[in-house]
Amino acid sequence: MKKVNYRELVEIGRSYWGFLAIVGFFILLGLGAAYYMESNGHHVTGMSNQVVWGTPHVFAVFLIVAASGILNVASIGSVFRKGPYKPLARMSGLFAIALLVGGLAVLVLDLGRPDRLIVAMTHYNFKSIFAWNIFLYTGFMVIVAIYLWTMMDPVVNRFKAYAGFFAFLWRLILTTGTGLIFGFLISRDAYGTAIMAPMFIASSFSFGMAIFLLALFAIMRSTGRPLGDVLVRRLKNVLGIFIGGAFYFVVAYHLMNLYATSHHDVERFILLDGGVYTRIFWIGQILLGTFVPLAMLYHPTLGRSRGAIATASVLVVLGGLAQMYVIIIGGQVFPIPLFRGMEVSSSFFDGVVAHYAPSLPEVLLGFSGMALAVALSVVAMRVLRFVPESLADEVVDPHAAAAVAAETAGEEETGAAEAA
Amino acid sequence: MEKEADTARRRFLARATGAIAGMVVAPGVILQQVARAKPADEPVTSAQRWGMLIDTNKCQKGCDACVQGCVKENNIRSHYGPATDSQWIRKVEVRDRNSGHSFSLPMMCQHCAHPPCADVCPTGASFRRADGIVLVDRHICIGCRYCMMACPYKARSFVHEDIGPEEHVPWVPRGKGTVEACTLCVQRVDRDGANAVPACAEACAADGHDAFVFGDLNDPNSRISQELAKHGATEIRADLGLDLGIRYRGI
């Protein structure tokens, strides 16, 4: 591999500030929404005593899961020693921190008492997975920041491999912790299973890679820096594998529930007669979020088109949000089993599917988390050297580039011979 | 001048009323303290485990006296409808799909010995007192609602709106953005010890049903322990192994 030169995003002129202004506007909208929700109380949202975690949690958990997943690009380079990924490692680390900050901001601003954040920092119940996660999240940011430092400062460059390995281990533990927020819940039929942990890890791989591809396309295109086809093909193939891996865990989870009679009701609800939740599962998560992008990525012609790869990545992101919606909201609207096999009713919505509709402030708060992640990344890339000047194939993967060149030349020769 | 006289008269009336009330109540209070209650400055201990036995055979369908008793004692009001209003206790109607057999019972915090709400609470705001009462420390609750996700009984409510000054009663600290639930009328328990009667039980008895027995599960001579020993009882979702403080008969 040739020496990779990194440079700040200096190419983008006025449009940089315009873009930042738009992103900033979304952040402001989210802050306004949070202020509105906090000053009035949560009754102005779609949330209730039945659905206590709403759309903000869908976005927050998605962003946190994606944050750990997007670090994989760096890990593939450092831990699994795949050379072509190494020039991407800085961006991967930066996006990981940015997505996590975005997700946590949404989570914190949706608290009943966000002003008591300091309490969460000073009072700990170490039996709570939430308390562990506070350390896992802050620790992740510190470790990835150190990892970035070892990548960017020649003085500490020799520690890069260790930092990268540690960050990889930490991210696996972090996503385990996020999955177990639901895995540890014994009260509700949709949760309370250890498979939530590996399922979230597998999903994080796929969300992270999809977001990375989208960011990479956007950055290289807007700066006019070269991005080679061999690299893109590698990334999109890996995305396809990750989508398949995530799907495997979804299948295993539902098979398990379908086998256990006690869980038949919740499965029937999600898979068959849950109305909007069933549709979001089959159309959003499975069809648009899994099968369509898989088909696009591995299609002989579409799979070579960057537009199709970008579209597939967008679908994976939307499918991920759908998956989080089905898990978080669908798992809550389905009634708690107080008396199995019995019909129950009460003034508190026992025994009935609870109503939930996302409210505008919730959606705005969720989007603002995404906007915050974008803003942090864009500002950081402008002032520090995260992005390579070139990701052309001969820079990142000279051997593959040469092979492709030879192959193309060979095809041309054969074509010429046939024509003759 | 007139105002001063008025103030003096008021003060006199207040003192006189206080003195008379004191004379009436004091003997009872003093006797009770000698007999049962612990001084307020002493911490609770695990010597007691407070619990309730609810006989669903005595619980009437359509009757919500217990709910009204709770609402009155803790001054819980409706704001924006049942989806977001707090419900510390509710009546649940249960019907067997096959046989059609049905019964009615009050459902509230089950005061688990191993409460999932306290397990998942990141700050320790949800906690179990040594005497078995599960509470929320409203000063360190950050309103994350994870306890509500974890509770198998849907016993907790989130305060979705401002609580006006007229809603506050001294023994129930409440506030927007925090989680709350049945306290087993801890203010009565701390005052009256084994003779305490939670508001729900009091209202049920006043209505003539007397479905509740409150008492110390650790004391083999308490009425609740003796009834449990004699007739047995059921814990709801006993499969979870949470060792509940609230037991039911007739389900």
XYZ file of C-alpha atoms in Angstrom:
671
model
C 0.000 0.000 0.000
C 1.232 3.469 -0.848
C 1.558 6.076 1.854
C -1.846 7.539 2.552
C -2.073 11.291 2.942
C -4.885 12.688 5.023
C -6.193 16.193 4.627
C -8.862 18.380 6.222
C -12.023 18.912 4.184
C -10.832 22.146 2.675
C -12.227 21.637 -0.808
C -15.807 22.451 0.088
C -16.359 26.182 0.135
C -19.580 27.976 0.838
C -21.709 24.864 0.611
C -19.920 23.549 3.704
C -21.402 26.331 5.805
C -24.774 25.958 4.149
C -24.794 22.253 4.978
C -23.741 22.960 8.536
C -26.522 25.527 8.859
C -29.133 22.978 7.757
C -27.787 20.374 10.170
C -27.664 22.997 12.919
C -31.280 23.871 12.225
C -32.279 20.231 12.844
C -30.302 20.233 16.088
C -32.116 23.382 17.196
C -35.467 21.818 16.318
C -34.572 18.827 18.484
C -33.535 21.034 21.386
C -36.783 22.952 21.068
C -38.726 19.693 21.031
C -36.902 18.491 24.147
C -37.632 21.777 25.922
C -41.291 21.524 24.961
C -41.517 17.942 26.225
C -39.730 18.661 29.467
C -41.570 21.858 30.317
C -45.017 20.401 29.630
C -44.334 16.888 30.802
C -44.407 13.744 28.709
C -48.177 13.846 28.260
C -47.565 15.971 25.146
C -45.761 13.025 23.528
C -47.176 9.752 22.258
C -45.720 8.012 25.293
C -47.845 6.839 28.204
C -47.721 4.509 31.176
C -48.122 1.672 28.682
C -45.460 2.718 26.184
C -42.847 4.328 28.382
C -40.098 4.343 25.771
C -41.123 5.967 22.524
C -39.642 7.196 19.269
C -36.678 8.953 20.930
C -35.541 5.552 22.183
C -35.912 4.060 18.703
C -33.492 6.670 17.363
C -31.217 6.628 20.405
C -30.782 2.856 20.494
C -30.326 2.751 16.724
C -27.601 5.410 16.894
C -25.840 3.724 19.810
C -25.915 0.344 18.077
C -24.724 1.914 14.816
C -21.948 3.749 16.685
C -20.388 0.522 17.852
C -20.912 -1.036 14.425
C -19.283 1.726 12.447
C -16.057 1.137 14.360
C -15.855 -2.235 12.601
C -14.339 -0.600 9.552
C -11.326 0.350 11.664
C -11.317 -3.034 13.394
C -11.248 -4.931 10.094
C -8.096 -2.982 9.276
C -6.325 -3.153 12.617
C -7.553 -6.334 14.312
C -8.089 -8.429 11.192
C -5.196 -6.800 9.305
C -7.001 -6.070 6.077
C -4.835 -3.404 4.477
C -7.393 -1.647 2.291
C -9.474 -0.759 5.360
C -6.638 1.003 7.141
C -7.046 4.379 5.410
C -10.691 4.347 6.561
C -9.891 3.791 10.224
C -9.745 7.451 11.233
C -13.158 8.203 9.786
C -14.533 5.028 11.343
C -13.372 6.065 14.819
C -14.659 9.599 14.398
C -18.099 8.473 13.229
C -18.289 5.987 16.104
C -17.837 8.751 18.673
C -20.174 11.119 16.820
C -23.003 8.576 16.511
C -22.689 7.637 20.155
C -22.847 11.280 21.247
C -25.903 11.769 19.039
C -27.655 8.730 20.482
C -26.841 9.582 24.066
C -28.009 13.165 23.613
C -31.428 11.893 22.526
C -31.556 9.429 25.397
C -30.664 12.062 27.979
C -33.017 14.708 26.592
C -35.893 12.244 26.792
C -35.357 11.562 30.497
C -38.097 12.708 32.827
C -35.484 14.763 34.643
C -32.603 15.509 32.255
C -31.497 18.187 34.706
C -30.524 15.362 37.032
C -27.879 13.956 34.695
C -25.368 14.705 37.431
C -27.289 12.296 39.687
C -26.772 9.569 37.097
C -23.057 10.346 37.228
C -22.814 10.245 41.019
C -25.271 7.548 42.134
C -24.736 4.047 40.824
C -26.571 0.797 41.267
C -24.143 -1.710 39.846
C -26.752 -4.383 39.415
C -28.312 -2.206 36.720
C -27.240 -2.731 33.129
C -28.042 0.957 32.626
C -25.394 1.862 35.191
C -22.890 -0.402 33.417
C -23.791 1.221 30.155
C -22.968 4.666 31.504
C -19.407 3.382 31.940
C -19.415 1.422 28.690
C -20.524 4.487 26.706
C -18.181 7.003 28.292
C -15.383 4.429 28.233
C -16.010 3.796 24.537
C -15.584 7.473 23.738
C -12.348 7.668 25.707
C -10.910 4.466 24.202
C -11.828 5.380 20.627
C -10.401 8.862 21.193
C -7.135 7.255 22.335
C -7.267 4.925 19.327
C -7.637 7.969 17.060
C -4.734 9.619 18.830
C -2.496 6.585 18.200
C -3.519 6.718 14.537
C -2.928 10.431 14.083
C 0.112 11.156 16.223
C 3.377 9.524 15.054
C 4.735 9.704 18.619
C 2.229 7.165 19.908
C 1.692 5.371 16.602
C 3.357 2.191 17.863
C 0.442 1.630 20.298
C -2.102 1.680 17.507
C -2.561 -2.088 17.277
C -3.180 -2.416 21.016
C -5.602 0.498 21.063
C -7.432 -0.919 18.067
C -7.740 -4.349 19.625
C -8.946 -2.926 22.936
C -11.475 -0.711 21.170
C -12.779 -3.752 19.283
C -13.238 -5.739 22.482
C -14.873 -2.766 24.174
C -17.335 -2.242 21.358
C -18.405 -5.894 21.540
C -19.032 -5.514 25.273
C -20.826 -2.218 24.690
C -23.287 -3.634 22.190
C -23.789 -6.615 24.477
C -24.754 -4.116 27.155
C -27.177 -2.366 24.827
C -28.818 -5.628 23.783
C -29.106 -6.745 27.378
C -31.110 -3.647 28.286
C -33.870 -5.698 26.692
C -32.382 -9.119 27.291
C -32.558 -8.672 31.056
C -36.239 -7.718 31.064
C -38.047 -10.775 32.359
C -41.381 -9.003 32.562
C -42.328 -8.849 28.902
C -42.611 -11.667 26.398
C -40.836 -9.836 23.582
C -37.710 -9.427 25.718
C -35.955 -11.457 28.373
C -33.651 -13.523 26.176
C -29.873 -13.567 25.935
C -30.030 -13.637 22.138
C -30.735 -9.905 22.284
C -27.007 -9.379 22.872
C -25.585 -11.130 19.768
C -28.579 -9.960 17.733
C -27.716 -6.351 18.542
C -24.050 -6.992 17.751
C -24.910 -8.483 14.359
C -27.307 -5.635 13.616
C -24.669 -3.113 14.632
C -22.305 -4.530 11.990
C -24.876 -3.983 9.296
C -26.159 -0.539 10.443
C -22.598 0.696 10.923
C -21.372 -0.459 7.526
C -24.394 1.026 5.756
C -23.912 4.415 7.411
C -20.197 4.287 6.705
C -20.773 3.656 3.002
C -23.233 6.541 2.809
C -20.850 8.892 4.599
C -17.946 7.767 2.433
C -19.853 8.365 -0.810
C -21.010 11.786 0.383
C -17.591 12.925 1.538
C -15.594 11.728 -1.461
C -18.144 13.053 -3.889
C -18.477 16.490 -2.316
C -14.703 16.909 -2.085
C -13.987 15.406 -5.486
C -11.464 13.006 -3.958
C -11.044 9.683 -5.780
C -12.736 6.559 -4.429
C -11.795 3.296 -6.096
C -14.219 0.628 -7.228
C -12.260 -2.218 -5.655
C -12.642 -0.646 -2.224
C -16.320 0.067 -2.764
C -16.879 -3.499 -3.907
C -15.146 -4.850 -0.809
C -17.252 -2.671 1.473
C -20.540 -3.514 -0.198
C -19.773 -7.236 -0.111
C -19.042 -7.002 3.595
C -22.295 -5.078 4.081
C -24.121 -7.943 2.385
C -22.532 -10.473 4.746
C -23.464 -8.316 7.737
C -27.075 -8.006 6.577
C -27.213 -11.788 6.316
C -25.689 -12.176 9.782
C -28.203 -9.811 11.339
C -31.037 -11.643 9.600
C -29.816 -14.953 11.009
C -30.249 -13.716 14.569
C -33.694 -12.312 13.807
C -34.720 -15.735 12.485
C -33.236 -17.514 15.520
C -35.031 -15.160 17.898
C -38.427 -15.705 16.294
C -37.926 -19.457 15.947
C -37.189 -19.652 19.658
C -40.365 -17.739 20.477
C -42.394 -19.806 18.032
C -41.258 -22.966 19.767
C -42.132 -21.820 23.296
C -45.911 -22.004 23.681
C -45.882 -19.244 26.281
C -44.541 -16.890 23.612
C -46.989 -17.767 20.859
C -49.216 -14.793 21.585
C -46.468 -12.241 21.217
C -45.202 -13.949 18.051
C -48.686 -13.984 16.581
C -48.866 -10.292 17.361
C -45.564 -9.341 15.704
C -45.715 -11.764 12.761
C -49.413 -11.991 11.971
C -52.038 -9.755 13.465
C -50.175 -6.834 15.044
C -51.411 -4.336 12.438
C -48.866 -1.589 11.982
C -46.201 -3.545 13.883
C -46.616 -6.584 11.654
C -46.368 -4.374 8.577
C -43.280 -2.575 9.873
C -41.695 -5.941 10.611
C -42.390 -7.624 7.264
C -42.258 -4.663 4.920
C -39.817 -2.410 6.770
C -37.391 -4.714 8.514
C -37.493 -7.886 6.421
C -38.392 -6.864 2.865
C -36.957 -3.357 2.498
C -34.350 -3.603 5.228
C -32.996 -7.072 4.455
C -34.027 -8.778 1.196
C -34.104 -5.824 -1.186
C -30.667 -4.464 -0.169
C -29.216 -7.998 -0.264
C -30.551 -8.487 -3.770
C -29.255 -5.092 -4.873
C -25.792 -5.572 -3.407
C -25.265 -9.001 -4.983
C -27.005 -8.279 -8.268
C -24.443 -8.625 -11.104
C -25.079 -5.161 -12.530
C -26.809 -3.233 -9.763
C -24.098 -4.378 -7.363
C -21.576 -2.348 -9.366
C -23.601 0.837 -9.321
C -22.795 3.299 -6.564
C -26.306 4.647 -6.733
C -27.674 1.170 -6.063
C -25.171 0.575 -3.256
C -26.135 3.897 -1.679
C -29.824 3.048 -2.042
C -29.237 -0.351 -0.439
C -27.426 1.380 2.430
C -30.312 3.797 2.949
C -32.665 0.813 3.016
C -30.516 -0.897 5.641
C -30.702 2.255 7.803
C -34.484 2.458 7.401
C -34.771 -1.275 8.055
C -32.697 -0.791 11.197
C -35.015 1.923 12.444
C -37.944 -0.387 11.640
C -36.300 -3.189 13.602
C -35.799 -0.922 16.606
C -39.399 0.256 16.332
C -40.726 -3.295 16.322
C -38.508 -4.329 19.239
C -38.965 -1.247 21.403
C -42.520 -0.101 20.661
C -43.972 -3.432 19.519
C -42.540 -5.133 22.605
C -44.246 -2.617 24.854
C -47.671 -2.269 23.262
C -48.158 -6.006 23.619
C -49.712 -6.517 27.067
C -47.748 -7.857 30.011
C -48.778 -11.458 30.798
C -50.287 -11.099 34.288
C -52.286 -14.323 34.093
C -51.290 -16.575 31.220
C -54.160 -18.095 29.318
C -56.671 -15.774 30.966
C -58.460 -12.729 29.689
C -57.633 -9.704 31.795
C -59.030 -6.200 31.719
C -58.661 -3.093 33.839
C -58.692 0.686 33.811
C -54.920 0.525 33.167
C -55.028 -1.174 29.751
C -54.242 -4.655 31.047
C -54.791 -7.354 28.475
C -55.142 -5.013 25.513
C -52.676 -3.821 22.913
C -51.694 -0.320 23.949
C -52.033 2.603 21.591
C -48.949 4.491 20.512
C -48.424 7.049 17.787
C -45.169 8.978 17.511
C -45.594 12.675 18.207
C -43.796 15.427 16.285
C -41.530 16.464 19.195
C -40.364 12.879 19.605
C -39.502 12.561 15.918
C -37.729 15.937 15.899
C -35.698 14.937 18.936
C -34.731 11.680 17.231
C -33.651 13.416 14.020
C -31.649 15.931 16.005
C -29.542 13.082 17.366
C -28.679 12.095 13.800
C -28.025 15.738 12.949
C -25.736 16.101 15.951
C -23.707 13.092 14.817
C -23.406 14.550 11.315
C -22.455 17.996 12.630
C -19.756 16.641 14.936
C -18.263 14.569 12.128
C -18.341 17.365 9.570
C -16.735 19.877 11.918
C -14.060 17.398 13.016
C -13.214 16.476 9.424
C -12.891 20.149 8.538
C -10.358 20.905 11.257
C -8.448 17.628 11.587
C -7.003 15.117 9.143
C -9.483 12.289 9.077
C -10.133 11.835 5.377
C -7.511 10.489 2.921
C -6.723 12.667 -0.086
C -7.291 9.672 -2.261
C -8.972 6.321 -1.875
C -8.196 5.310 -5.429
C -7.578 1.579 -5.830
C -3.894 2.017 -6.592
C -3.530 3.836 -3.246
C -5.458 1.520 -0.955
C -5.066 -1.798 -2.725
C -2.417 -1.753 -5.489
C -2.473 -5.517 -6.015
C -6.203 -5.677 -6.498
C -6.065 -2.585 -8.663
C -3.418 -4.206 -10.858
C -5.423 -7.417 -11.052
C -8.533 -5.537 -12.067
C -6.567 -3.591 -14.649
C -5.148 -6.802 -16.093
C -8.593 -8.387 -16.103
C -10.102 -5.431 -17.897
C -7.246 -5.413 -20.395
C -7.708 -9.159 -20.905
C -11.435 -8.678 -21.525
C -10.664 -5.944 -24.011
C -8.131 -8.136 -25.783
C -10.573 -11.029 -25.977
C -13.211 -8.638 -27.238
C -10.839 -7.305 -29.846
C -9.873 -10.806 -30.925
C -13.522 -11.836 -31.170
C -14.303 -8.751 -33.183
C -11.436 -9.536 -35.501
C -56.411 47.092 65.168
C -59.308 44.956 64.115
C -56.897 42.788 62.186
C -54.725 42.247 65.254
C -57.690 41.164 67.308
C -58.669 38.837 64.541
C -55.202 37.298 64.433
C -55.183 36.856 68.207
C -58.568 35.177 68.106
C -57.432 32.874 65.364
C -54.304 31.988 67.268
C -56.388 31.228 70.360
C -58.776 29.071 68.417
C -55.958 27.197 66.736
C -54.211 26.518 70.051
C -57.394 25.508 71.756
C -58.287 23.125 68.950
C -54.771 21.745 68.983
C -54.883 21.220 72.747
C -58.247 19.484 72.650
C -57.148 17.298 69.743
C -53.955 16.528 71.621
C -55.859 15.514 74.749
C -58.131 13.283 72.743
C -55.450 11.657 70.586
C -52.444 11.586 72.942
C -53.407 8.635 75.126
C -53.986 6.496 72.069
C -50.784 7.602 70.415
C -48.724 7.093 73.555
C -50.219 3.686 74.212
C -49.626 2.693 70.619
C -46.031 3.848 70.758
C -45.437 1.855 73.911
C -47.030 -1.149 72.362
C -45.847 -1.168 68.766
C -44.395 1.667 66.776
C -40.722 2.442 66.468
C -39.428 5.952 67.137
C -39.099 8.036 63.984
C -35.335 8.418 64.297
C -34.684 4.699 64.309
C -34.005 3.012 60.976
C -36.332 0.294 59.763
C -34.973 -3.204 60.150
C -35.567 -6.543 58.535
C -37.151 -7.775 61.757
C -40.459 -7.082 60.045
C -41.534 -7.823 56.532
C -44.699 -5.979 55.739
C -47.137 -7.569 53.382
C -50.775 -7.971 52.494
C -53.054 -10.900 51.917
C -55.956 -10.234 49.578
C -58.913 -12.591 49.505
C -60.339 -12.376 46.000
C -63.422 -14.284 47.143
C -64.357 -11.208 49.143
C -63.348 -8.792 46.399
C -66.437 -7.580 44.552
C -66.543 -7.094 40.806
C -67.148 -3.493 39.908
C -66.202 -2.267 43.382
C -63.243 0.096 43.450
C -63.339 1.231 47.055
C -59.650 0.334 47.477
C -58.732 2.466 44.474
C -60.727 5.390 45.832
C -59.140 4.970 49.251
C -55.671 5.135 47.697
C -56.548 8.105 45.523
C -57.862 9.996 48.544
C -54.972 9.152 50.863
C -52.270 10.032 48.364
C -54.209 12.767 46.605
C -53.746 11.338 43.125
C -55.732 13.208 40.526
C -56.590 12.678 36.912
C -55.036 15.076 34.406
C -54.949 14.014 30.781
C -56.812 10.734 30.795
C -56.157 7.133 31.781
C -53.218 6.537 29.416
C -50.973 8.980 31.260
C -52.640 9.320 34.686
C -50.952 7.688 37.650
C -52.609 4.538 38.943
C -51.033 3.185 42.099
C -53.710 0.542 42.484
C -56.218 -0.725 39.936
C -58.917 -3.329 39.764
C -58.180 -6.170 37.349
C -60.927 -8.454 36.079
C -59.703 -11.932 35.167
C -61.635 -14.497 33.163
C -60.681 -18.039 32.286
C -61.093 -18.436 28.528
C -62.037 -22.093 28.808
C -64.311 -22.330 31.806
C -65.579 -18.774 31.866
C -64.735 -18.598 35.573
C -63.929 -15.033 36.489
C -62.727 -13.064 39.447
C -61.692 -9.569 40.355
C -58.656 -8.386 42.272
C -56.770 -5.243 43.175
C -53.347 -4.966 41.573
C -50.598 -2.737 42.865
C -46.879 -2.859 43.619
C -46.298 -6.384 44.860
C -43.396 -5.313 47.096
C -41.133 -8.087 45.840
C -38.285 -9.381 47.948
C -36.228 -9.291 44.750
C -37.735 -6.337 42.901
C -36.787 -6.146 39.191
C -37.433 -2.384 39.308
C -34.715 -1.919 41.908
C -32.376 -4.240 39.981
C -32.543 -2.205 36.795
C -32.632 1.293 38.320
C -29.347 2.961 37.308
C -29.170 5.385 40.235
C -30.626 3.258 43.007
C -33.695 5.497 43.242
C -35.867 2.378 43.189
C -35.084 0.500 46.350
C -36.431 -1.991 48.824
C -36.513 -0.980 52.458
C -35.219 -3.447 55.012
C -38.822 -4.071 56.066
C -39.805 -5.093 52.538
C -41.497 -1.940 51.263
C -40.392 -1.060 47.719
C -40.166 2.683 47.150
C -38.834 5.291 44.726
C -36.512 7.964 46.084
C -38.011 10.866 44.154
C -34.887 12.935 44.744
C -32.585 10.717 42.718
C -35.043 9.328 40.152
C -33.905 10.653 36.755
C -37.094 9.559 34.995
C -35.515 6.935 32.710
C -38.554 4.607 33.141
C -36.434 1.467 32.970
C -38.169 0.288 36.164
C -41.494 0.508 34.330
C -40.086 -1.656 31.560
C -38.905 -4.166 34.163
C -41.942 -4.424 36.437
C -43.915 -7.615 35.632
C -47.034 -6.175 37.282
C -47.243 -2.825 35.516
C -47.390 -1.368 38.991
C -45.589 1.877 38.285
C -46.654 5.183 36.822
C -44.651 8.012 35.342
C -45.713 11.529 36.248
C -46.487 12.969 32.816
C -47.450 16.477 33.965
C -46.916 19.134 36.612
C -48.223 18.307 40.066
C -49.866 21.456 41.395
C -49.315 22.640 44.977
C -52.891 21.677 45.819
C -52.056 18.067 44.959
C -49.181 17.698 47.361
C -49.706 15.925 50.626
C -46.809 15.924 53.082
C -46.245 12.170 53.074
C -46.154 11.743 49.318
C -43.299 13.523 47.565
C -44.299 13.563 43.888
C -43.011 15.386 40.846
C -43.228 15.638 37.093
C -40.722 13.451 35.297
C -40.298 10.861 38.045
C -41.758 7.420 38.584
C -44.080 6.471 41.429
C -46.047 3.540 42.744
C -47.876 2.128 45.753
C -45.876 2.779 48.942
C -47.931 0.344 51.036
C -48.976 3.575 52.800
C -45.520 3.786 54.320
C -46.560 6.879 56.273
C -49.118 4.795 58.147
C -46.749 1.868 58.595
C -44.072 4.089 60.089
C -46.616 5.687 62.392
C -48.632 2.684 63.501
C -46.372 -0.333 63.003
C -48.205 -3.635 62.994
C -51.471 -1.852 63.648
C -51.222 0.114 60.439
C -53.953 -0.242 57.885
C -53.118 0.933 54.357
C -55.727 3.213 52.829
C -56.878 0.595 50.302
C -57.473 -1.969 53.041
C -59.225 0.605 55.195
C -61.566 1.597 52.387
C -62.318 -2.037 51.553
C -63.173 -2.755 55.190
C -65.288 0.386 55.432
C -67.216 -0.855 52.414
C -67.904 -4.081 54.285
C -65.801 -6.431 52.125
C -62.690 -6.689 54.258
C -60.679 -8.463 51.547
C -57.301 -7.142 52.775
C -55.169 -8.295 55.676
C -52.083 -6.186 56.313
C -49.340 -7.336 58.623
C -45.881 -8.631 59.377
C -45.003 -11.716 57.356
C -42.067 -12.372 59.680
C -44.224 -12.579 62.800
C -45.764 -16.038 63.056
C -48.422 -14.712 65.415
C -49.617 -11.950 63.113
C -53.047 -12.430 61.559
C -51.572 -12.444 58.050
C -49.038 -15.156 58.907
C -51.668 -17.292 60.588
C -54.087 -16.978 57.680
C -51.290 -17.786 55.225
C -50.313 -20.812 57.301
C -53.884 -22.016 57.462
C -55.205 -21.353 53.974
C -52.129 -20.723 51.855
C -52.073 -18.139 49.099
C -50.840 -17.505 45.576
C -48.251 -15.106 44.246
C -48.991 -13.639 40.829
C -46.338 -14.704 38.311
C -44.815 -16.936 40.970
C -42.744 -18.461 38.144
C -40.547 -15.377 38.294
C -39.470 -16.281 41.822
C -39.645 -12.731 43.137
C -41.062 -13.613 46.599
C -43.904 -11.131 46.736
C -45.135 -9.174 49.711
C -48.680 -9.217 48.322
C -50.407 -12.594 48.295
C -53.807 -13.569 46.932
C -56.367 -16.147 47.931
C -58.948 -17.524 45.592
C -57.079 -17.231 42.317
